Amino acid sequence: EIVLTQSPATLSLSPGERATLSCRASQSVSSFLAWYQQKPGQVPRLLIYDASNRATGIPARFSGSGSGTDFTLTISSLEPEDFAVYYCQHRINWPLTFGGGTRVEIK
Amino acid sequence: EVQFLESGGGLVQPGGSLRLSCAASGFTFSNYAMSWVRQAPGKGLEWVSAILDNGVGTTYAASAKDRFTISRDNSKNTLYLQMNSLRVEDTALYYCVKDMRNWYFDLWGRGTLVTVSS
């Protein structure tokens, strides 16, 4: 099973700041990695797939990069609605696994 | 509008069984693989099981294998999860999720809560 480790666990930032979230895989997942956003009381929302492709309707301030074992989700300028928990997920083999999440909170 | 109507959750004793259902609408259900993903209270996401669009191929997380069975009825646009030998650690919100054709999940139901407790 591929383990996805997200860091940091919590990121405290102010609106307008840049957020950089990391996801590291225990073995290569090529570019087969997605990012999801989950706000309190809401279901997860797909943001990025295949490491760098934005899902339908996702604002351009969200971008993904990386390949192999190291991936980054960047939010270029935090909006108030971006404070949430973010998860990565791979799809290279079974079982599919998610990272433990990074909480982006208001500083 | 795409909708998922999940049902079947509830309180069950350890060792008991539940059958979750997810009725889908707003898209051609039979064209897409589906999965169940769960989230324990205050915890992260865990993929549980997946089924191909035709219902023939299925796969499970180790935690679900030999206890859970995923199935679907494309004539009723409904996904199921039969859960047997339930454990306290199966307590979670179970989401019905649609595959985006590549094992990423683009649509999520609201979830049905399963609580396993004596």
JSON list of C-alpha atoms in Angstrom, two decimals:
[
{"chain": "A", "resi": 1, "resn": "GLU", "atom": "CA", "xyz": [0.00, 0.00, 0.00]},
{"chain": "A", "resi": 2, "resn": "ILE", "atom": "CA", "xyz": [1.28, 3.44, -0.93]},
{"chain": "A", "resi": 3, "resn": "VAL", "atom": "CA", "xyz": [1.40, 5.82, 2.02]},
{"chain": "A", "resi": 4, "resn": "LEU", "atom": "CA", "xyz": [0.84, 9.52, 1.32]},
{"chain": "A", "resi": 5, "resn": "THR", "atom": "CA", "xyz": [2.30, 11.87, 3.92]},
{"chain": "A", "resi": 6, "resn": "GLN", "atom": "CA", "xyz": [1.04, 15.44, 3.94]},
{"chain": "A", "resi": 7, "resn": "SER", "atom": "CA", "xyz": [2.85, 18.34, 5.53]},
{"chain": "A", "resi": 8, "resn": "PRO", "atom": "CA", "xyz": [2.49, 20.45, 7.44]},
{"chain": "A", "resi": 9, "resn": "ALA", "atom": "CA", "xyz": [-0.45, 19.13, 9.42]},
{"chain": "A", "resi": 10, "resn": "THR", "atom": "CA", "xyz": [-1.64, 22.68, 9.97]},
{"chain": "A", "resi": 11, "resn": "LEU", "atom": "CA", "xyz": [-0.79, 25.85, 8.08]},
{"chain": "A", "resi": 12, "resn": "SER", "atom": "CA", "xyz": [-1.67, 29.18, 9.68]},
{"chain": "A", "resi": 13, "resn": "LEU", "atom": "CA", "xyz": [-1.85, 32.00, 7.16]},
{"chain": "A", "resi": 14, "resn": "SER", "atom": "CA", "xyz": [-3.64, 35.26, 6.53]},
{"chain": "A", "resi": 15, "resn": "PRO", "atom": "CA", "xyz": [-5.95, 36.03, 3.59]},
{"chain": "A", "resi": 16, "resn": "GLY", "atom": "CA", "xyz": [-3.90, 37.13, 0.61]},
{"chain": "A", "resi": 17, "resn": "GLU", "atom": "CA", "xyz": [-0.92, 35.02, 1.54]},
{"chain": "A", "resi": 18, "resn": "ARG", "atom": "CA", "xyz": [0.46, 32.17, -0.51]},
{"chain": "A", "resi": 19, "resn": "ALA", "atom": "CA", "xyz": [-0.14, 28.62, 0.72]},
{"chain": "A", "resi": 20, "resn": "THR", "atom": "CA", "xyz": [2.17, 25.75, -0.15]},
{"chain": "A", "resi": 21, "resn": "LEU", "atom": "CA", "xyz": [1.04, 22.24, 0.80]},
{"chain": "A", "resi": 22, "resn": "SER", "atom": "CA", "xyz": [3.14, 19.11, 0.38]},
{"chain": "A", "resi": 23, "resn": "CYS", "atom": "CA", "xyz": [2.23, 15.48, -0.32]},
{"chain": "A", "resi": 24, "resn": "ARG", "atom": "CA", "xyz": [4.95, 12.84, -0.34]},
{"chain": "A", "resi": 25, "resn": "ALA", "atom": "CA", "xyz": [4.37, 9.28, -1.55]},
{"chain": "A", "resi": 26, "resn": "SER", "atom": "CA", "xyz": [6.13, 6.22, -0.14]},
{"chain": "A", "resi": 27, "resn": "GLN", "atom": "CA", "xyz": [6.81, 5.11, -3.72]},
{"chain": "A", "resi": 28, "resn": "SER", "atom": "CA", "xyz": [6.40, 6.67, -7.13]},
{"chain": "A", "resi": 29, "resn": "VAL", "atom": "CA", "xyz": [2.85, 7.43, -8.22]},
{"chain": "A", "resi": 30, "resn": "SER", "atom": "CA", "xyz": [4.02, 9.00, -11.49]},
{"chain": "A", "resi": 31, "resn": "SER", "atom": "CA", "xyz": [1.64, 11.95, -12.04]},
{"chain": "A", "resi": 32, "resn": "PHE", "atom": "CA", "xyz": [-1.42, 10.08, -10.79]},
{"chain": "A", "resi": 33, "resn": "LEU", "atom": "CA", "xyz": [-2.24, 12.32, -7.87]},
{"chain": "A", "resi": 34, "resn": "ALA", "atom": "CA", "xyz": [-5.25, 14.41, -6.98]},
{"chain": "A", "resi": 35, "resn": "TRP", "atom": "CA", "xyz": [-6.01, 17.11, -4.43]},
{"chain": "A", "resi": 36, "resn": "TYR", "atom": "CA", "xyz": [-9.33, 17.63, -2.66]},
{"chain": "A", "resi": 37, "resn": "GLN", "atom": "CA", "xyz": [-10.66, 20.42, -0.47]},
{"chain": "A", "resi": 38, "resn": "GLN", "atom": "CA", "xyz": [-13.05, 19.80, 2.41]},
{"chain": "A", "resi": 39, "resn": "LYS", "atom": "CA", "xyz": [-14.68, 22.64, 4.31]},
{"chain": "A", "resi": 40, "resn": "PRO", "atom": "CA", "xyz": [-16.30, 22.03, 7.72]},
{"chain": "A", "resi": 41, "resn": "GLY", "atom": "CA", "xyz": [-19.60, 20.22, 7.35]},
{"chain": "A", "resi": 42, "resn": "GLN", "atom": "CA", "xyz": [-19.16, 19.81, 3.60]},
{"chain": "A", "resi": 43, "resn": "VAL", "atom": "CA", "xyz": [-18.20, 16.97, 1.32]},
{"chain": "A", "resi": 44, "resn": "PRO", "atom": "CA", "xyz": [-14.78, 16.89, -0.34]},
{"chain": "A", "resi": 45, "resn": "ARG", "atom": "CA", "xyz": [-14.36, 18.70, -3.65]},
{"chain": "A", "resi": 46, "resn": "LEU", "atom": "CA", "xyz": [-11.92, 17.67, -6.36]},
{"chain": "A", "resi": 47, "resn": "LEU", "atom": "CA", "xyz": [-9.46, 20.49, -7.07]},
{"chain": "A", "resi": 48, "resn": "ILE", "atom": "CA", "xyz": [-6.57, 19.01, -9.04]},
{"chain": "A", "resi": 49, "resn": "TYR", "atom": "CA", "xyz": [-6.09, 15.70, -10.85]},
{"chain": "A", "resi": 50, "resn": "ASP", "atom": "CA", "xyz": [-3.10, 14.12, -12.54]},
{"chain": "A", "resi": 51, "resn": "ALA", "atom": "CA", "xyz": [-0.88, 16.35, -10.39]},
{"chain": "A", "resi": 52, "resn": "SER", "atom": "CA", "xyz": [-1.47, 19.60, -12.24]},
{"chain": "A", "resi": 53, "resn": "ASN", "atom": "CA", "xyz": [-4.86, 19.67, -14.00]},
{"chain": "A", "resi": 54, "resn": "ARG", "atom": "CA", "xyz": [-7.53, 21.83, -12.43]},
{"chain": "A", "resi": 55, "resn": "ALA", "atom": "CA", "xyz": [-10.95, 20.23, -12.18]},
{"chain": "A", "resi": 56, "resn": "THR", "atom": "CA", "xyz": [-13.97, 21.90, -13.69]},
{"chain": "A", "resi": 57, "resn": "GLY", "atom": "CA", "xyz": [-14.78, 25.23, -12.09]},
{"chain": "A", "resi": 58, "resn": "ILE", "atom": "CA", "xyz": [-11.68, 25.43, -9.90]},
{"chain": "A", "resi": 59, "resn": "PRO", "atom": "CA", "xyz": [-10.19, 28.93, -9.73]},
{"chain": "A", "resi": 60, "resn": "ALA", "atom": "CA", "xyz": [-6.78, 29.58, -11.26]},
{"chain": "A", "resi": 61, "resn": "ARG", "atom": "CA", "xyz": [-5.29, 30.48, -7.87]},
{"chain": "A", "resi": 62, "resn": "PHE", "atom": "CA", "xyz": [-5.11, 26.73, -7.20]},
{"chain": "A", "resi": 63, "resn": "SER", "atom": "CA", "xyz": [-2.23, 24.96, -8.90]},
{"chain": "A", "resi": 64, "resn": "GLY", "atom": "CA", "xyz": [-0.57, 21.60, -8.52]},
{"chain": "A", "resi": 65, "resn": "SER", "atom": "CA", "xyz": [2.88, 20.38, -9.40]},
{"chain": "A", "resi": 66, "resn": "GLY", "atom": "CA", "xyz": [5.18, 17.44, -8.94]},
{"chain": "A", "resi": 67, "resn": "SER", "atom": "CA", "xyz": [5.70, 13.89, -10.09]},
{"chain": "A", "resi": 68, "resn": "GLY", "atom": "CA", "xyz": [7.09, 10.66, -8.74]},
{"chain": "A", "resi": 69, "resn": "THR", "atom": "CA", "xyz": [7.00, 10.98, -4.97]},
{"chain": "A", "resi": 70, "resn": "ASP", "atom": "CA", "xyz": [6.83, 14.72, -4.25]},
{"chain": "A", "resi": 71, "resn": "PHE", "atom": "CA", "xyz": [3.84, 16.91, -4.97]},
{"chain": "A", "resi": 72, "resn": "THR", "atom": "CA", "xyz": [2.77, 20.43, -4.10]},
{"chain": "A", "resi": 73, "resn": "LEU", "atom": "CA", "xyz": [-0.56, 22.21, -4.01]},
{"chain": "A", "resi": 74, "resn": "THR", "atom": "CA", "xyz": [-0.18, 25.98, -4.17]},
{"chain": "A", "resi": 75, "resn": "ILE", "atom": "CA", "xyz": [-2.87, 28.54, -3.47]},
{"chain": "A", "resi": 76, "resn": "SER", "atom": "CA", "xyz": [-1.41, 31.75, -4.84]},
{"chain": "A", "resi": 77, "resn": "SER", "atom": "CA", "xyz": [-3.43, 34.19, -2.73]},
{"chain": "A", "resi": 78, "resn": "LEU", "atom": "CA", "xyz": [-5.73, 32.85, -0.03]},
{"chain": "A", "resi": 79, "resn": "GLU", "atom": "CA", "xyz": [-9.35, 33.85, -0.18]},
{"chain": "A", "resi": 80, "resn": "PRO", "atom": "CA", "xyz": [-11.54, 33.58, 2.96]},
{"chain": "A", "resi": 81, "resn": "GLU", "atom": "CA", "xyz": [-13.32, 30.55, 1.47]},
{"chain": "A", "resi": 82, "resn": "ASP", "atom": "CA", "xyz": [-10.04, 28.66, 1.02]},
{"chain": "A", "resi": 83, "resn": "PHE", "atom": "CA", "xyz": [-9.56, 27.96, 4.72]},
{"chain": "A", "resi": 84, "resn": "ALA", "atom": "CA", "xyz": [-10.27, 24.25, 4.83]},
{"chain": "A", "resi": 85, "resn": "VAL", "atom": "CA", "xyz": [-8.64, 20.82, 4.98]},
{"chain": "A", "resi": 86, "resn": "TYR", "atom": "CA", "xyz": [-6.83, 19.56, 1.89]},
{"chain": "A", "resi": 87, "resn": "TYR", "atom": "CA", "xyz": [-6.22, 15.91, 1.01]},
{"chain": "A", "resi": 88, "resn": "CYS", "atom": "CA", "xyz": [-4.10, 14.26, -1.64]},
{"chain": "A", "resi": 89, "resn": "GLN", "atom": "CA", "xyz": [-5.02, 10.91, -3.22]},
{"chain": "A", "resi": 90, "resn": "HIS", "atom": "CA", "xyz": [-3.17, 8.61, -5.64]},
{"chain": "A", "resi": 91, "resn": "ARG", "atom": "CA", "xyz": [-4.64, 6.31, -8.26]},
{"chain": "A", "resi": 92, "resn": "ILE", "atom": "CA", "xyz": [-1.63, 4.42, -9.55]},
{"chain": "A", "resi": 93, "resn": "ASN", "atom": "CA", "xyz": [-2.64, 1.09, -8.03]},
{"chain": "A", "resi": 94, "resn": "TRP", "atom": "CA", "xyz": [-4.92, -0.60, -5.49]},
{"chain": "A", "resi": 95, "resn": "PRO", "atom": "CA", "xyz": [-5.69, 0.26, -2.83]},
{"chain": "A", "resi": 96, "resn": "LEU", "atom": "CA", "xyz": [-6.31, 3.90, -3.55]},
{"chain": "A", "resi": 97, "resn": "THR", "atom": "CA", "xyz": [-5.13, 5.90, -0.57]},
{"chain": "A", "resi": 98, "resn": "PHE", "atom": "CA", "xyz": [-5.48, 9.43, 0.76]},
{"chain": "A", "resi": 99, "resn": "GLY", "atom": "CA", "xyz": [-3.04, 11.52, 2.70]},
{"chain": "A", "resi": 100, "resn": "GLY", "atom": "CA", "xyz": [-3.83, 12.49, 6.26]},
{"chain": "A", "resi": 101, "resn": "GLY", "atom": "CA", "xyz": [-4.71, 16.06, 5.31]},
{"chain": "A", "resi": 102, "resn": "THR", "atom": "CA", "xyz": [-3.40, 19.57, 5.83]},
{"chain": "A", "resi": 103, "resn": "ARG", "atom": "CA", "xyz": [-5.58, 22.09, 7.61]},
{"chain": "A", "resi": 104, "resn": "VAL", "atom": "CA", "xyz": [-5.22, 25.65, 6.36]},
{"chain": "A", "resi": 105, "resn": "GLU", "atom": "CA", "xyz": [-6.40, 27.95, 9.11]},
{"chain": "A", "resi": 106, "resn": "ILE", "atom": "CA", "xyz": [-6.71, 31.68, 9.50]},
{"chain": "A", "resi": 107, "resn": "LYS", "atom": "CA", "xyz": [-3.78, 33.20, 11.35]},
{"chain": "B", "resi": 1, "resn": "GLU", "atom": "CA", "xyz": [-28.58, 18.24, -11.32]},
{"chain": "B", "resi": 2, "resn": "VAL", "atom": "CA", "xyz": [-26.49, 15.34, -10.07]},
{"chain": "B", "resi": 3, "resn": "GLN", "atom": "CA", "xyz": [-27.76, 13.90, -6.82]},
{"chain": "B", "resi": 4, "resn": "PHE", "atom": "CA", "xyz": [-26.96, 10.98, -4.57]},
{"chain": "B", "resi": 5, "resn": "LEU", "atom": "CA", "xyz": [-29.49, 9.77, -2.03]},
{"chain": "B", "resi": 6, "resn": "GLU", "atom": "CA", "xyz": [-27.65, 7.64, 0.49]},
{"chain": "B", "resi": 7, "resn": "SER", "atom": "CA", "xyz": [-29.44, 5.54, 3.06]},
{"chain": "B", "resi": 8, "resn": "GLY", "atom": "CA", "xyz": [-29.03, 2.53, 5.29]},
{"chain": "B", "resi": 9, "resn": "GLY", "atom": "CA", "xyz": [-26.75, 3.92, 7.96]},
{"chain": "B", "resi": 10, "resn": "GLY", "atom": "CA", "xyz": [-27.49, 3.68, 11.65]},
{"chain": "B", "resi": 11, "resn": "LEU", "atom": "CA", "xyz": [-26.44, 2.25, 14.98]},
{"chain": "B", "resi": 12, "resn": "VAL", "atom": "CA", "xyz": [-25.42, -1.40, 15.02]},
{"chain": "B", "resi": 13, "resn": "GLN", "atom": "CA", "xyz": [-23.70, -3.63, 17.56]},
{"chain": "B", "resi": 14, "resn": "PRO", "atom": "CA", "xyz": [-20.26, -5.08, 16.88]},
{"chain": "B", "resi": 15, "resn": "GLY", "atom": "CA", "xyz": [-20.59, -8.15, 14.72]},
{"chain": "B", "resi": 16, "resn": "GLY", "atom": "CA", "xyz": [-23.78, -6.87, 13.12]},
{"chain": "B", "resi": 17, "resn": "SER", "atom": "CA", "xyz": [-24.62, -6.05, 9.52]},
{"chain": "B", "resi": 18, "resn": "LEU", "atom": "CA", "xyz": [-25.87, -3.10, 7.52]},
{"chain": "B", "resi": 19, "resn": "ARG", "atom": "CA", "xyz": [-26.63, -2.49, 3.86]},
{"chain": "B", "resi": 20, "resn": "LEU", "atom": "CA", "xyz": [-25.96, 0.96, 2.51]},
{"chain": "B", "resi": 21, "resn": "SER", "atom": "CA", "xyz": [-27.69, 2.23, -0.61]},
{"chain": "B", "resi": 22, "resn": "CYS", "atom": "CA", "xyz": [-26.96, 5.18, -2.86]},
{"chain": "B", "resi": 23, "resn": "ALA", "atom": "CA", "xyz": [-29.54, 6.19, -5.43]},
{"chain": "B", "resi": 24, "resn": "ALA", "atom": "CA", "xyz": [-28.00, 8.34, -8.16]},
{"chain": "B", "resi": 25, "resn": "SER", "atom": "CA", "xyz": [-29.64, 10.76, -10.55]},
{"chain": "B", "resi": 26, "resn": "GLY", "atom": "CA", "xyz": [-28.65, 13.48, -12.97]},
{"chain": "B", "resi": 27, "resn": "PHE", "atom": "CA", "xyz": [-26.08, 11.48, -14.94]},
{"chain": "B", "resi": 28, "resn": "THR", "atom": "CA", "xyz": [-25.85, 8.18, -16.82]},
{"chain": "B", "resi": 29, "resn": "PHE", "atom": "CA", "xyz": [-25.10, 5.97, -13.85]},
{"chain": "B", "resi": 30, "resn": "SER", "atom": "CA", "xyz": [-24.29, 2.89, -15.90]},
{"chain": "B", "resi": 31, "resn": "ASN", "atom": "CA", "xyz": [-21.42, 4.69, -17.65]},
{"chain": "B", "resi": 32, "resn": "TYR", "atom": "CA", "xyz": [-19.32, 5.28, -14.56]},
{"chain": "B", "resi": 33, "resn": "ALA", "atom": "CA", "xyz": [-17.41, 3.32, -11.97]},
{"chain": "B", "resi": 34, "resn": "MET", "atom": "CA", "xyz": [-18.42, 4.11, -8.39]},
{"chain": "B", "resi": 35, "resn": "SER", "atom": "CA", "xyz": [-16.76, 3.88, -5.00]},
{"chain": "B", "resi": 36, "resn": "TRP", "atom": "CA", "xyz": [-17.46, 4.13, -1.30]},
{"chain": "B", "resi": 37, "resn": "VAL", "atom": "CA", "xyz": [-15.17, 6.37, 0.74]},
{"chain": "B", "resi": 38, "resn": "ARG", "atom": "CA", "xyz": [-15.50, 6.72, 4.50]},
{"chain": "B", "resi": 39, "resn": "GLN", "atom": "CA", "xyz": [-14.51, 9.29, 7.08]},
{"chain": "B", "resi": 40, "resn": "ALA", "atom": "CA", "xyz": [-14.35, 8.49, 10.76]},
{"chain": "B", "resi": 41, "resn": "PRO", "atom": "CA", "xyz": [-15.49, 11.33, 13.05]},
{"chain": "B", "resi": 42, "resn": "GLY", "atom": "CA", "xyz": [-12.85, 14.06, 13.02]},
{"chain": "B", "resi": 43, "resn": "LYS", "atom": "CA", "xyz": [-10.53, 11.99, 10.85]},
{"chain": "B", "resi": 44, "resn": "GLY", "atom": "CA", "xyz": [-9.37, 11.83, 7.25]},
{"chain": "B", "resi": 45, "resn": "LEU", "atom": "CA", "xyz": [-10.67, 10.07, 4.17]},
{"chain": "B", "resi": 46, "resn": "GLU", "atom": "CA", "xyz": [-10.37, 6.33, 3.56]},
{"chain": "B", "resi": 47, "resn": "TRP", "atom": "CA", "xyz": [-11.25, 4.63, 0.28]},
{"chain": "B", "resi": 48, "resn": "VAL", "atom": "CA", "xyz": [-13.27, 1.47, 1.00]},
{"chain": "B", "resi": 49, "resn": "SER", "atom": "CA", "xyz": [-14.34, -0.19, -2.24]},
{"chain": "B", "resi": 50, "resn": "ALA", "atom": "CA", "xyz": [-14.87, 0.36, -5.96]},
{"chain": "B", "resi": 51, "resn": "ILE", "atom": "CA", "xyz": [-16.96, -1.21, -8.68]},
{"chain": "B", "resi": 52, "resn": "LEU", "atom": "CA", "xyz": [-16.69, -0.88, -12.44]},
{"chain": "B", "resi": 53, "resn": "ASP", "atom": "CA", "xyz": [-19.48, 0.58, -14.53]},
{"chain": "B", "resi": 54, "resn": "ASN", "atom": "CA", "xyz": [-20.72, -2.87, -15.60]},
{"chain": "B", "resi": 55, "resn": "GLY", "atom": "CA", "xyz": [-20.63, -4.22, -12.06]},
{"chain": "B", "resi": 56, "resn": "VAL", "atom": "CA", "xyz": [-18.30, -7.07, -12.96]},
{"chain": "B", "resi": 57, "resn": "GLY", "atom": "CA", "xyz": [-15.06, -5.78, -11.47]},
{"chain": "B", "resi": 58, "resn": "THR", "atom": "CA", "xyz": [-14.79, -4.94, -7.77]},
{"chain": "B", "resi": 59, "resn": "THR", "atom": "CA", "xyz": [-11.96, -4.16, -5.40]},
{"chain": "B", "resi": 60, "resn": "TYR", "atom": "CA", "xyz": [-11.62, -3.51, -1.69]},
{"chain": "B", "resi": 61, "resn": "ALA", "atom": "CA", "xyz": [-9.39, -1.93, 0.89]},
{"chain": "B", "resi": 62, "resn": "ALA", "atom": "CA", "xyz": [-7.77, -4.44, 3.21]},
{"chain": "B", "resi": 63, "resn": "SER", "atom": "CA", "xyz": [-10.01, -3.19, 6.04]},
{"chain": "B", "resi": 64, "resn": "ALA", "atom": "CA", "xyz": [-13.11, -4.11, 4.03]},
{"chain": "B", "resi": 65, "resn": "LYS", "atom": "CA", "xyz": [-12.03, -7.26, 2.25]},
{"chain": "B", "resi": 66, "resn": "ASP", "atom": "CA", "xyz": [-13.95, -10.42, 3.19]},
{"chain": "B", "resi": 67, "resn": "ARG", "atom": "CA", "xyz": [-16.48, -8.40, 5.24]},
{"chain": "B", "resi": 68, "resn": "PHE", "atom": "CA", "xyz": [-17.93, -5.86, 2.80]},
{"chain": "B", "resi": 69, "resn": "THR", "atom": "CA", "xyz": [-19.48, -6.44, -0.62]},
{"chain": "B", "resi": 70, "resn": "ILE", "atom": "CA", "xyz": [-20.02, -3.68, -3.15]},
{"chain": "B", "resi": 71, "resn": "SER", "atom": "CA", "xyz": [-22.64, -4.09, -5.85]},
{"chain": "B", "resi": 72, "resn": "ARG", "atom": "CA", "xyz": [-24.81, -2.03, -8.15]},
{"chain": "B", "resi": 73, "resn": "ASP", "atom": "CA", "xyz": [-28.09, -2.25, -10.00]},
{"chain": "B", "resi": 74, "resn": "ASN", "atom": "CA", "xyz": [-27.80, -0.14, -13.13]},
{"chain": "B", "resi": 75, "resn": "SER", "atom": "CA", "xyz": [-31.50, -0.59, -13.87]},
{"chain": "B", "resi": 76, "resn": "LYS", "atom": "CA", "xyz": [-32.23, 1.23, -10.60]},
{"chain": "B", "resi": 77, "resn": "ASN", "atom": "CA", "xyz": [-29.24, 3.65, -10.74]},
{"chain": "B", "resi": 78, "resn": "THR", "atom": "CA", "xyz": [-28.28, 2.41, -7.30]},
{"chain": "B", "resi": 79, "resn": "LEU", "atom": "CA", "xyz": [-25.01, 1.51, -5.60]},
{"chain": "B", "resi": 80, "resn": "TYR", "atom": "CA", "xyz": [-24.87, -0.75, -2.55]},
{"chain": "B", "resi": 81, "resn": "LEU", "atom": "CA", "xyz": [-22.46, -1.70, 0.20]},
{"chain": "B", "resi": 82, "resn": "GLN", "atom": "CA", "xyz": [-23.26, -4.79, 2.25]},
{"chain": "B", "resi": 83, "resn": "MET", "atom": "CA", "xyz": [-21.30, -4.61, 5.47]},
{"chain": "B", "resi": 84, "resn": "ASN", "atom": "CA", "xyz": [-21.00, -7.70, 7.69]},
{"chain": "B", "resi": 85, "resn": "SER", "atom": "CA", "xyz": [-19.04, -8.45, 10.86]},
{"chain": "B", "resi": 86, "resn": "LEU", "atom": "CA", "xyz": [-18.97, -4.77, 11.70]},
{"chain": "B", "resi": 87, "resn": "ARG", "atom": "CA", "xyz": [-16.33, -3.48, 14.11]},
{"chain": "B", "resi": 88, "resn": "VAL", "atom": "CA", "xyz": [-16.15, -0.39, 16.27]},
{"chain": "B", "resi": 89, "resn": "GLU", "atom": "CA", "xyz": [-13.48, 0.96, 13.92]},
{"chain": "B", "resi": 90, "resn": "ASP", "atom": "CA", "xyz": [-15.95, 0.90, 11.01]},
{"chain": "B", "resi": 91, "resn": "THR", "atom": "CA", "xyz": [-17.77, 3.82, 12.61]},
{"chain": "B", "resi": 92, "resn": "ALA", "atom": "CA", "xyz": [-17.71, 6.57, 9.98]},
{"chain": "B", "resi": 93, "resn": "LEU", "atom": "CA", "xyz": [-19.61, 8.67, 7.51]},
{"chain": "B", "resi": 94, "resn": "TYR", "atom": "CA", "xyz": [-19.81, 6.62, 4.32]},
{"chain": "B", "resi": 95, "resn": "TYR", "atom": "CA", "xyz": [-19.77, 8.59, 1.09]},
{"chain": "B", "resi": 96, "resn": "CYS", "atom": "CA", "xyz": [-21.00, 7.36, -2.26]},
{"chain": "B", "resi": 97, "resn": "VAL", "atom": "CA", "xyz": [-18.64, 8.80, -4.88]},
{"chain": "B", "resi": 98, "resn": "LYS", "atom": "CA", "xyz": [-18.57, 8.93, -8.66]},
{"chain": "B", "resi": 99, "resn": "ASP", "atom": "CA", "xyz": [-15.44, 8.14, -10.59]},
{"chain": "B", "resi": 100, "resn": "MET", "atom": "CA", "xyz": [-14.25, 10.70, -13.12]},
{"chain": "B", "resi": 101, "resn": "ARG", "atom": "CA", "xyz": [-13.23, 7.82, -15.46]},
{"chain": "B", "resi": 102, "resn": "ASN", "atom": "CA", "xyz": [-9.77, 7.61, -13.97]},
{"chain": "B", "resi": 103, "resn": "TRP", "atom": "CA", "xyz": [-10.22, 6.75, -10.30]},
{"chain": "B", "resi": 104, "resn": "TYR", "atom": "CA", "xyz": [-10.44, 10.31, -9.15]},
{"chain": "B", "resi": 105, "resn": "PHE", "atom": "CA", "xyz": [-13.72, 11.32, -7.50]},
{"chain": "B", "resi": 106, "resn": "ASP", "atom": "CA", "xyz": [-15.56, 14.25, -8.98]},
{"chain": "B", "resi": 107, "resn": "LEU", "atom": "CA", "xyz": [-18.95, 13.90, -7.29]},
{"chain": "B", "resi": 108, "resn": "TRP", "atom": "CA", "xyz": [-19.69, 13.02, -3.67]},
{"chain": "B", "resi": 109, "resn": "GLY", "atom": "CA", "xyz": [-22.89, 12.20, -1.85]},
{"chain": "B", "resi": 110, "resn": "ARG", "atom": "CA", "xyz": [-23.69, 13.76, 1.51]},
{"chain": "B", "resi": 111, "resn": "GLY", "atom": "CA", "xyz": [-22.87, 10.52, 3.27]},
{"chain": "B", "resi": 112, "resn": "THR", "atom": "CA", "xyz": [-24.68, 8.12, 5.57]},
{"chain": "B", "resi": 113, "resn": "LEU", "atom": "CA", "xyz": [-23.46, 7.66, 9.14]},
{"chain": "B", "resi": 114, "resn": "VAL", "atom": "CA", "xyz": [-22.63, 4.20, 10.43]},
{"chain": "B", "resi": 115, "resn": "THR", "atom": "CA", "xyz": [-22.08, 3.84, 14.17]},
{"chain": "B", "resi": 116, "resn": "VAL", "atom": "CA", "xyz": [-20.85, 0.54, 15.55]},
{"chain": "B", "resi": 117, "resn": "SER", "atom": "CA", "xyz": [-21.21, 0.41, 19.30]},
{"chain": "B", "resi": 118, "resn": "SER", "atom": "CA", "xyz": [-22.46, -1.85, 22.04]}
]
